mmCIF file of C-alpha atoms and ligand atoms in Angstrom:
data_model
loop_
_atom_site.group_PDB
_atom_site.id
_atom_site.type_symbol
_atom_site.label_atom_id
_atom_site.label_comp_id
_atom_site.label_asym_id
_atom_site.label_seq_id
_atom_site.Cartn_x
_atom_site.Cartn_y
_atom_site.Cartn_z
ATOM 1 C CA LEU A 1 50.981 215.381 77.258
ATOM 2 C CA GLN A 2 50.375 212.008 77.389
ATOM 3 C CA THR A 3 52.356 209.253 78.017
ATOM 4 C CA LEU A 4 52.299 205.507 77.935
ATOM 5 C CA PRO A 5 54.354 203.259 79.845
ATOM 6 C CA PRO A 6 57.878 202.036 78.567
ATOM 7 C CA LEU A 7 57.015 199.692 76.791
ATOM 8 C CA ALA A 8 54.366 200.975 74.600
ATOM 9 C CA LEU A 9 55.583 204.281 74.559
ATOM 10 C CA ALA A 10 58.858 202.764 72.711
ATOM 11 C CA GLU A 11 55.933 201.334 70.101
ATOM 12 C CA LYS A 12 54.899 204.776 70.058
ATOM 13 C CA TYR A 13 58.252 205.534 69.055
ATOM 14 C CA PHE A 14 59.308 203.885 66.384
ATOM 15 C CA GLN A 15 55.967 203.614 64.528
ATOM 16 C CA ILE A 16 56.803 207.436 64.331
ATOM 17 C CA PHE A 17 60.975 207.238 63.465
ATOM 18 C CA PRO A 18 60.616 204.644 61.795
ATOM 19 C CA GLU A 19 64.309 205.067 60.177
ATOM 20 C CA GLU A 20 65.417 204.661 63.456
ATOM 21 C CA ARG A 21 64.540 201.115 64.343
ATOM 22 C CA ASP A 22 67.870 200.248 63.171
ATOM 23 C CA PRO A 23 70.770 201.377 65.931
ATOM 24 C CA LEU A 24 73.721 203.304 64.765
ATOM 25 C CA TRP A 25 76.015 202.609 67.387
ATOM 26 C CA GLN A 26 78.113 205.135 68.455
ATOM 27 C CA ASN A 27 81.694 206.265 71.034
ATOM 28 C CA PRO A 28 79.875 206.285 74.144
ATOM 29 C CA CYS A 29 82.413 208.962 75.170
ATOM 30 C CA HIS A 30 82.474 210.802 72.361
ATOM 31 C CA ASP A 31 79.789 212.844 73.795
ATOM 32 C CA LYS A 32 79.665 214.011 76.572
ATOM 33 C CA ARG A 33 75.981 212.741 77.888
ATOM 34 C CA HIS A 34 76.734 209.573 77.302
ATOM 35 C CA LYS A 35 79.571 209.082 79.238
ATOM 36 C CA ASP A 36 78.348 210.301 81.800
ATOM 37 C CA ILE A 37 76.022 207.441 82.438
ATOM 38 C CA TRP A 38 78.297 204.959 80.980
ATOM 39 C CA SER A 39 79.392 202.512 83.441
ATOM 40 C CA LYS A 40 83.173 203.460 85.911
ATOM 41 C CA GLU A 41 83.539 200.061 85.263
ATOM 42 C CA LYS A 42 83.559 200.494 81.480
ATOM 43 C CA THR A 43 86.376 201.835 79.308
ATOM 44 C CA CYS A 44 85.802 203.162 75.729
ATOM 45 C CA ASP A 45 90.026 201.211 74.868
ATOM 46 C CA ARG A 46 88.390 198.544 73.616
ATOM 47 C CA LEU A 47 88.275 198.368 70.138
ATOM 48 C CA PRO A 48 90.167 198.802 67.100
ATOM 49 C CA LYS A 49 92.480 201.166 66.086
ATOM 50 C CA PHE A 50 92.379 200.057 62.866
ATOM 51 C CA LEU A 51 90.448 196.874 60.328
ATOM 52 C CA VAL A 52 91.402 194.884 57.635
ATOM 53 C CA ILE A 53 88.629 195.027 55.733
ATOM 54 C CA GLY A 54 88.438 192.538 53.306
ATOM 55 C CA PRO A 55 87.677 191.609 50.863
ATOM 56 C CA GLN A 56 87.865 187.812 50.709
ATOM 57 C CA LYS A 57 90.324 186.084 49.269
ATOM 58 C CA THR A 58 93.132 188.408 48.768
ATOM 59 C CA GLY A 59 95.554 187.691 51.305
ATOM 60 C CA THR A 60 93.765 188.853 54.160
ATOM 61 C CA THR A 61 94.763 185.836 56.935
ATOM 62 C CA ALA A 62 98.554 186.439 55.713
ATOM 63 C CA LEU A 63 98.153 189.741 56.392
ATOM 64 C CA HIS A 64 96.793 189.631 60.047
ATOM 65 C CA SER A 65 98.780 186.437 60.555
ATOM 66 C CA PHE A 66 101.768 189.537 59.631
ATOM 67 C CA LEU A 67 100.769 191.920 61.543
ATOM 68 C CA THR A 68 99.928 190.467 64.590
ATOM 69 C CA LEU A 69 103.977 189.516 65.072
ATOM 70 C CA HIS A 70 104.389 193.294 65.946
ATOM 71 C CA PRO A 71 105.440 193.650 69.290
ATOM 72 C CA ALA A 72 102.657 197.003 69.106
ATOM 73 C CA ILE A 73 99.901 195.176 67.501
ATOM 74 C CA THR A 74 97.169 193.239 68.596
ATOM 75 C CA CYS A 75 94.838 191.144 66.971
ATOM 76 C CA SER A 76 91.176 190.808 68.065
ATOM 77 C CA PHE A 77 89.567 187.315 70.211
ATOM 78 C CA SER A 78 88.526 185.014 67.716
ATOM 79 C CA SER A 79 84.773 183.988 67.724
ATOM 80 C CA PRO A 80 84.078 180.562 67.828
ATOM 81 C CA VAL A 81 81.459 181.077 65.498
ATOM 82 C CA THR A 82 82.025 182.970 62.236
ATOM 83 C CA PHE A 83 85.272 181.455 61.914
ATOM 84 C CA GLU A 84 87.852 183.788 63.526
ATOM 85 C CA GLU A 85 86.407 186.670 62.575
ATOM 86 C CA ILE A 86 83.893 188.920 64.565
ATOM 87 C CA GLN A 87 81.474 189.823 61.698
ATOM 88 C CA PHE A 88 80.500 192.910 63.783
ATOM 89 C CA PHE A 89 79.112 195.673 61.532
ATOM 90 C CA ASN A 90 78.249 193.662 58.536
ATOM 91 C CA GLY A 91 75.298 191.304 59.843
ATOM 92 C CA PRO A 92 73.372 190.469 62.448
ATOM 93 C CA ASN A 93 76.073 190.586 65.277
ATOM 94 C CA TYR A 94 75.748 194.205 64.555
ATOM 95 C CA HIS A 95 72.561 194.410 66.799
ATOM 96 C CA LYS A 96 74.191 192.508 70.076
ATOM 97 C CA GLY A 97 75.399 195.727 70.380
ATOM 98 C CA ILE A 98 79.038 197.507 71.434
ATOM 99 C CA ASP A 99 79.348 195.353 74.815
ATOM 100 C CA TRP A 100 79.390 192.150 73.013
ATOM 101 C CA TYR A 101 82.475 193.871 70.667
ATOM 102 C CA MET A 102 84.404 195.476 72.815
ATOM 103 C CA ASP A 103 84.306 191.741 74.449
ATOM 104 C CA PHE A 104 86.113 190.349 71.346
ATOM 105 C CA PHE A 105 89.143 193.400 72.940
ATOM 106 C CA PRO A 106 91.529 193.077 75.654
ATOM 107 C CA PHE A 107 92.577 195.908 77.821
ATOM 108 C CA PRO A 108 95.313 197.934 76.237
ATOM 109 C CA SER A 109 98.144 198.293 78.281
ATOM 110 C CA ASN A 110 98.677 201.373 76.778
ATOM 111 C CA ALA A 111 95.989 202.833 75.242
ATOM 112 C CA SER A 112 98.070 205.650 72.753
ATOM 113 C CA THR A 113 100.769 203.152 71.822
ATOM 114 C CA ASP A 114 99.103 199.471 71.139
ATOM 115 C CA PHE A 115 97.393 199.198 68.273
ATOM 116 C CA MET A 116 94.414 197.092 68.622
ATOM 117 C CA PHE A 117 92.677 195.889 65.423
ATOM 118 C CA GLU A 118 90.368 193.077 63.652
ATOM 119 C CA LYS A 119 90.112 191.591 60.012
ATOM 120 C CA SER A 120 86.458 190.703 58.811
ATOM 121 C CA ALA A 121 86.798 190.603 54.807
ATOM 122 C CA ASN A 122 83.406 190.679 54.635
ATOM 123 C CA TYR A 123 83.294 194.603 55.781
ATOM 124 C CA PHE A 124 84.866 195.584 51.971
ATOM 125 C CA ASP A 125 82.096 194.710 49.753
ATOM 126 C CA THR A 126 78.800 194.960 52.270
ATOM 127 C CA GLU A 127 77.065 197.917 51.845
ATOM 128 C CA VAL A 128 76.230 199.021 55.448
ATOM 129 C CA VAL A 129 78.910 198.701 56.861
ATOM 130 C CA PRO A 130 80.978 202.808 56.082
ATOM 131 C CA LYS A 131 78.796 203.639 57.644
ATOM 132 C CA ARG A 132 78.636 201.860 60.998
ATOM 133 C CA VAL A 133 82.329 202.072 60.918
ATOM 134 C CA ALA A 134 82.249 205.470 60.720
ATOM 135 C CA ALA A 135 79.946 206.582 63.402
ATOM 136 C CA LEU A 136 81.617 203.758 66.428
ATOM 137 C CA LEU A 137 84.796 204.086 65.026
ATOM 138 C CA PRO A 138 85.502 208.073 62.995
ATOM 139 C CA ARG A 139 88.920 207.964 63.858
ATOM 140 C CA ALA A 140 89.812 204.058 62.375
ATOM 141 C CA LYS A 141 91.961 202.837 59.410
ATOM 142 C CA VAL A 142 90.945 201.260 57.014
ATOM 143 C CA ILE A 143 93.407 198.692 55.192
ATOM 144 C CA ALA A 144 91.913 197.269 52.201
ATOM 145 C CA VAL A 145 93.818 193.911 49.987
ATOM 146 C CA LEU A 146 93.289 194.231 46.266
ATOM 147 C CA ILE A 147 94.137 191.801 43.958
ATOM 148 C CA ASN A 148 93.330 190.545 40.261
ATOM 149 C CA PRO A 149 89.797 190.426 40.536
ATOM 150 C CA ALA A 150 89.217 187.451 38.131
ATOM 151 C CA ASP A 151 91.651 185.859 40.291
ATOM 152 C CA ARG A 152 89.973 186.699 43.475
ATOM 153 C CA ALA A 153 87.099 185.464 41.950
ATOM 154 C CA TYR A 154 88.348 182.364 41.173
ATOM 155 C CA SER A 155 89.906 181.716 44.539
ATOM 156 C CA TRP A 156 86.423 182.649 45.846
ATOM 157 C CA TYR A 157 85.169 179.654 44.183
ATOM 158 C CA GLN A 158 87.851 177.670 44.391
ATOM 159 C CA HIS A 159 87.592 177.976 48.692
ATOM 160 C CA GLN A 160 83.309 177.343 48.341
ATOM 161 C CA ARG A 161 84.193 173.650 46.508
ATOM 162 C CA ALA A 162 86.408 173.051 49.801
ATOM 163 C CA HIS A 163 83.380 173.848 51.598
ATOM 164 C CA GLN A 164 81.676 171.309 49.576
ATOM 165 C CA ASP A 165 78.622 174.127 48.313
ATOM 166 C CA PRO A 166 77.006 171.949 46.595
ATOM 167 C CA SER A 167 75.947 174.549 43.793
ATOM 168 C CA ALA A 168 80.099 175.267 43.349
ATOM 169 C CA ILE A 169 80.793 171.930 43.000
ATOM 170 C CA ASN A 170 77.949 171.715 40.563
ATOM 171 C CA PHE A 171 78.747 174.034 37.992
ATOM 172 C CA THR A 172 81.807 175.009 37.042
ATOM 173 C CA PHE A 173 83.620 178.274 37.186
ATOM 174 C CA HIS A 174 83.467 179.295 33.582
ATOM 175 C CA GLN A 175 79.341 178.242 34.204
ATOM 176 C CA VAL A 176 79.189 180.162 36.807
ATOM 177 C CA VAL A 177 80.788 183.765 35.772
ATOM 178 C CA THR A 178 78.925 183.497 32.785
ATOM 179 C CA ALA A 179 75.859 182.427 34.439
ATOM 180 C CA LYS A 180 72.642 184.666 32.332
ATOM 181 C CA PRO A 181 70.422 186.668 33.670
ATOM 182 C CA SER A 182 67.676 183.165 32.976
ATOM 183 C CA SER A 183 69.697 181.280 34.870
ATOM 184 C CA SER A 184 68.931 179.715 38.117
ATOM 185 C CA LYS A 185 68.598 181.217 41.539
ATOM 186 C CA GLU A 186 71.353 178.910 42.674
ATOM 187 C CA LEU A 187 74.140 179.156 40.071
ATOM 188 C CA LEU A 188 73.214 183.663 40.568
ATOM 189 C CA VAL A 189 73.243 184.259 43.736
ATOM 190 C CA LEU A 190 76.961 181.687 43.020
ATOM 191 C CA GLN A 191 78.186 184.141 40.583
ATOM 192 C CA ASN A 192 77.108 187.749 42.370
ATOM 193 C CA ARG A 193 79.198 186.679 44.982
ATOM 194 C CA SER A 194 81.707 185.292 42.836
ATOM 195 C CA LEU A 195 81.789 188.774 40.898
ATOM 196 C CA LYS A 196 80.538 191.430 42.965
ATOM 197 C CA PRO A 197 83.043 191.493 45.405
ATOM 198 C CA GLY A 198 85.788 192.889 43.184
ATOM 199 C CA GLU A 199 84.064 195.730 41.395
ATOM 200 C CA TYR A 200 86.759 197.390 43.830
ATOM 201 C CA ALA A 201 85.756 201.048 42.517
ATOM 202 C CA THR A 202 82.512 200.430 43.410
ATOM 203 C CA HIS A 203 83.129 199.860 47.165
ATOM 204 C CA LEU A 204 85.785 201.534 47.632
ATOM 205 C CA GLU A 205 83.915 204.850 47.047
ATOM 206 C CA ARG A 206 81.061 203.670 49.777
ATOM 207 C CA TRP A 207 84.197 203.677 52.648
ATOM 208 C CA LEU A 208 85.467 207.287 50.790
ATOM 209 C CA LEU A 209 81.582 208.707 51.252
ATOM 210 C CA HIS A 210 82.566 208.396 55.082
ATOM 211 C CA PHE A 211 86.470 208.487 55.451
ATOM 212 C CA GLN A 212 88.873 210.902 54.646
ATOM 213 C CA SER A 213 91.291 209.243 52.189
ATOM 214 C CA LYS A 214 94.782 209.270 54.456
ATOM 215 C CA GLN A 215 92.563 207.567 56.308
ATOM 216 C CA LEU A 216 92.662 203.499 53.984
ATOM 217 C CA HIS A 217 95.025 202.212 52.693
ATOM 218 C CA ILE A 218 94.996 199.940 49.687
ATOM 219 C CA VAL A 219 97.411 196.678 49.938
ATOM 220 C CA ASP A 220 98.728 195.955 46.298
ATOM 221 C CA GLY A 221 98.399 191.851 47.216
ATOM 222 C CA SER A 222 99.930 190.859 44.827
ATOM 223 C CA VAL A 223 103.330 192.536 46.386
ATOM 224 C CA LEU A 224 102.201 190.940 49.590
ATOM 225 C CA ARG A 225 101.475 187.696 48.314
ATOM 226 C CA SER A 226 104.837 187.383 46.276
ATOM 227 C CA ASN A 227 107.443 190.372 48.764
ATOM 228 C CA PRO A 228 105.485 190.928 51.367
ATOM 229 C CA ALA A 229 108.320 192.864 53.640
ATOM 230 C CA PRO A 230 108.295 196.485 51.816
ATOM 231 C CA VAL A 231 103.807 196.129 52.024
ATOM 232 C CA MET A 232 104.709 196.238 55.905
ATOM 233 C CA ASP A 233 107.011 198.330 56.120
ATOM 234 C CA GLY A 234 104.369 201.005 54.130
ATOM 235 C CA ILE A 235 101.398 199.663 56.930
ATOM 236 C CA GLN A 236 103.488 200.528 59.699
ATOM 237 C CA ARG A 237 104.043 204.020 58.281
ATOM 238 C CA PHE A 238 100.637 204.230 57.151
ATOM 239 C CA LEU A 239 98.831 203.478 60.757
ATOM 240 C CA GLY A 240 102.264 205.241 62.401
ATOM 241 C CA VAL A 241 103.041 202.406 64.504
ATOM 242 C CA THR A 242 106.199 201.961 66.130
ATOM 243 C CA PRO A 243 108.883 200.488 67.264
ATOM 244 C CA THR A 244 109.463 199.782 63.610
ATOM 245 C CA PHE A 245 108.636 195.649 62.981
ATOM 246 C CA ASN A 246 112.323 194.349 60.718
ATOM 247 C CA TYR A 247 109.995 191.957 58.642
ATOM 248 C CA THR A 248 112.359 191.114 56.298
ATOM 249 C CA GLN A 249 114.391 189.428 59.124
ATOM 250 C CA ALA A 250 110.891 187.991 60.710
ATOM 251 C CA LEU A 251 109.581 186.553 57.126
ATOM 252 C CA THR A 252 111.028 183.963 55.247
ATOM 253 C CA TYR A 253 109.909 182.407 51.844
ATOM 254 C CA ASP A 254 108.982 178.470 52.449
ATOM 255 C CA ASP A 255 110.085 176.886 49.214
ATOM 256 C CA SER A 256 107.334 173.539 50.376
ATOM 257 C CA LYS A 257 104.574 175.975 50.879
ATOM 258 C CA GLY A 258 105.144 178.107 47.863
ATOM 259 C CA PHE A 259 104.156 181.232 50.480
ATOM 260 C CA TRP A 260 105.704 183.630 52.500
ATOM 261 C CA CYS A 261 105.876 182.321 56.304
ATOM 262 C CA GLN A 262 107.183 183.588 59.701
ATOM 263 C CA ARG A 263 110.232 182.585 60.356
ATOM 264 C CA MET A 264 111.160 180.367 62.870
ATOM 265 C CA GLU A 265 114.618 179.817 65.114
ATOM 266 C CA GLY A 266 116.037 176.301 64.855
ATOM 267 C CA SER A 267 112.639 175.023 63.189
ATOM 268 C CA ARG A 268 110.800 174.706 60.167
ATOM 269 C CA PRO A 269 108.991 178.260 58.973
ATOM 270 C CA LYS A 270 105.329 178.311 60.656
ATOM 271 C CA CYS A 271 102.953 178.857 57.782
ATOM 272 C CA LEU A 272 99.910 179.079 57.147
ATOM 273 C CA GLY A 273 97.481 176.262 57.496
ATOM 274 C CA LYS A 274 95.623 173.869 53.547
ATOM 275 C CA SER A 275 92.729 176.824 53.388
ATOM 276 C CA LYS A 276 95.382 179.480 52.197
ATOM 277 C CA GLY A 277 97.015 178.835 49.595
ATOM 278 C CA ARG A 278 95.294 175.932 48.239
ATOM 279 C CA LYS A 279 96.526 174.244 45.205
ATOM 280 C CA TYR A 280 93.858 174.451 42.091
ATOM 281 C CA PRO A 281 94.236 174.280 38.548
ATOM 282 C CA GLU A 282 94.716 176.961 36.576
ATOM 283 C CA MET A 283 91.705 179.246 35.565
ATOM 284 C CA ALA A 284 90.832 178.085 31.214
ATOM 285 C CA ALA A 285 92.100 180.824 28.703
ATOM 286 C CA GLU A 286 88.839 181.524 27.525
ATOM 287 C CA THR A 287 87.685 182.157 31.778
ATOM 288 C CA ARG A 288 90.534 184.670 32.175
ATOM 289 C CA ALA A 289 89.573 186.266 28.312
ATOM 290 C CA PHE A 290 85.793 186.643 30.014
ATOM 291 C CA LEU A 291 86.248 188.082 32.946
ATOM 292 C CA ALA A 292 89.165 190.351 32.234
ATOM 293 C CA ASP A 293 85.907 191.911 29.891
ATOM 294 C CA TYR A 294 83.634 191.678 32.743
ATOM 295 C CA TYR A 295 86.117 193.682 35.180
ATOM 296 C CA ARG A 296 87.682 195.951 32.559
ATOM 297 C CA GLU A 297 85.084 199.204 32.903
ATOM 298 C CA HIS A 298 85.696 198.749 37.009
ATOM 299 C CA ASN A 299 89.268 198.233 36.997
ATOM 300 C CA MET A 300 89.597 201.856 34.542
ATOM 301 C CA GLU A 301 87.321 203.404 37.532
ATOM 302 C CA LEU A 302 89.438 202.324 40.030
ATOM 303 C CA GLN A 303 92.492 203.471 38.235
ATOM 304 C CA ARG A 304 90.476 206.811 38.225
ATOM 305 C CA LEU A 305 89.866 206.730 41.105
ATOM 306 C CA LEU A 306 93.548 205.826 42.507
ATOM 307 C CA ASN A 307 95.211 208.902 40.448
ATOM 308 C CA ARG A 308 92.463 210.786 42.253
ATOM 309 C CA LEU A 309 93.653 210.474 45.166
ATOM 310 C CA GLY A 310 97.256 210.308 43.832
ATOM 311 C CA LEU A 311 97.953 206.572 45.557
ATOM 312 C CA THR A 312 100.149 204.475 42.751
ATOM 313 C CA LEU A 313 98.523 201.987 40.978
ATOM 314 C CA PRO A 314 98.987 198.208 42.179
ATOM 315 C CA SER A 315 101.273 196.057 39.891
ATOM 316 C CA TRP A 316 98.350 193.662 38.722
ATOM 317 C CA LEU A 317 95.291 196.858 37.747
ATOM 318 C CA ARG A 318 98.900 198.000 35.426
ATOM 319 C CA GLU A 319 99.397 195.006 33.955
ATOM 320 C CA GLU A 320 95.354 194.103 33.606
ATOM 321 C CA LEU A 321 95.085 197.378 31.696
ATOM 322 C CA GLN A 322 98.122 197.202 29.742
ATOM 323 C CA SER A 323 96.836 194.282 28.363
ATOM 324 C CA SER A 324 93.183 195.670 27.804
ATOM 325 C CA SER A 325 94.190 198.145 25.675
HETATM 326 P P1 LIG B 401 94.182 180.840 47.306
HETATM 327 O O1 LIG B 401 94.318 179.781 48.699
HETATM 328 O O2 LIG B 401 93.675 180.487 46.270
HETATM 329 O O3 LIG B 401 95.788 180.345 46.396
HETATM 330 P P2 LIG B 401 92.083 185.896 52.801
HETATM 331 O O4 LIG B 401 93.167 185.227 53.055
HETATM 332 O O5 LIG B 401 91.830 187.420 52.334
HETATM 333 O O6 LIG B 401 91.397 184.490 52.222
HETATM 334 O O7 LIG B 401 92.888 185.379 51.353
HETATM 335 C C1 LIG B 401 93.731 183.871 50.468
HETATM 336 C C2 LIG B 401 94.394 183.710 49.884
HETATM 337 O O8 LIG B 401 96.108 184.215 50.109
HETATM 338 C C3 LIG B 401 95.405 182.253 49.171
HETATM 339 O O9 LIG B 401 94.912 182.493 48.199
HETATM 340 C C4 LIG B 401 97.118 182.637 48.871
HETATM 341 O O10 LIG B 401 96.727 182.975 47.283
HETATM 342 C C5 LIG B 401 96.792 183.988 49.643
HETATM 343 N N1 LIG B 401 98.075 184.184 50.099
HETATM 344 C C6 LIG B 401 98.659 185.934 49.639
HETATM 345 N N2 LIG B 401 100.226 185.357 51.177
HETATM 346 C C7 LIG B 401 99.813 184.208 51.374
HETATM 347 C C8 LIG B 401 100.747 183.849 52.278
HETATM 348 N N3 LIG B 401 102.217 184.161 52.683
HETATM 349 N N4 LIG B 401 99.951 182.089 52.847
HETATM 350 C C9 LIG B 401 98.992 181.945 52.045
HETATM 351 N N5 LIG B 401 98.831 182.690 51.295
HETATM 352 C C10 LIG B 401 99.033 183.413 51.664
#
């Protein structure tokens, strides 16, 4: 029997088991052997009970802000690096480990009644995420917000333009979505990022490989936008959070913003900033028709998936399927 110094031994180990180079963090408190060596100073309670997974541009910030009004719901601290979102499970932050992740959450005053959550909108469509979330938070509940994927793609394109992304400035939305495989790499990257997250069924199926359907809640983003109180009631029931918070009272429609905002006693409602609910021209009819065609099969797939799970179809999906039949 041979052995080696620790570093050399580790190198040897990863030569033999290369698939283990990428860690998969689990909850130390779920395994007695891990718990026994987990520092007594630490807790496993600084982890979220649920996640808002996105996708981007579907109303996730509005949902986040409405959720935090609830007295029993606490969001993660914001990250200065990634524009408020933690983005732990989807990128290089994952390799910073679970202590890094836990530092984004307060010590709950009561771990069974406090509902901590985080929202990172790229989780929805990033391939590795469901597996990683399931390893660390197997009992977590997961909320996805879906709007018409054509509108999502357009909103995302406008978001890129507002952030001065040179390729989004250089190309029209129509050029982006209709780009051919022979187009420039720059254009294809933009096209991919605008279209792929909207292939909802593909992404949801990946989440369902790792989570039971009862752990997943799908929010109709168009109703969240037009009439959020009943949507928030549905979320409260899904989470099983108490006491029931009265969103009809807490939210008010603001005419000048054109969106629902937080009602403030004696002053103007508190709305999301300018970057949420942007003003831009309507999508060209020709581009909408192209996207209706592009997403037809994906939307039908989503309809089959939701029917299989016994879930109601979002209003925008019913409309989209009707207009294409
Ligand atoms: P637009 O700015 O394109 O209109 P996300 O927060 O996931 O990035 O989504 C942003 C979108 O949320 C906005 O896209 C807007 O349409 C939508 N939204 C829904 N409800 C909203 C609200 N109450 N206030 C502001 N934006 C809201």
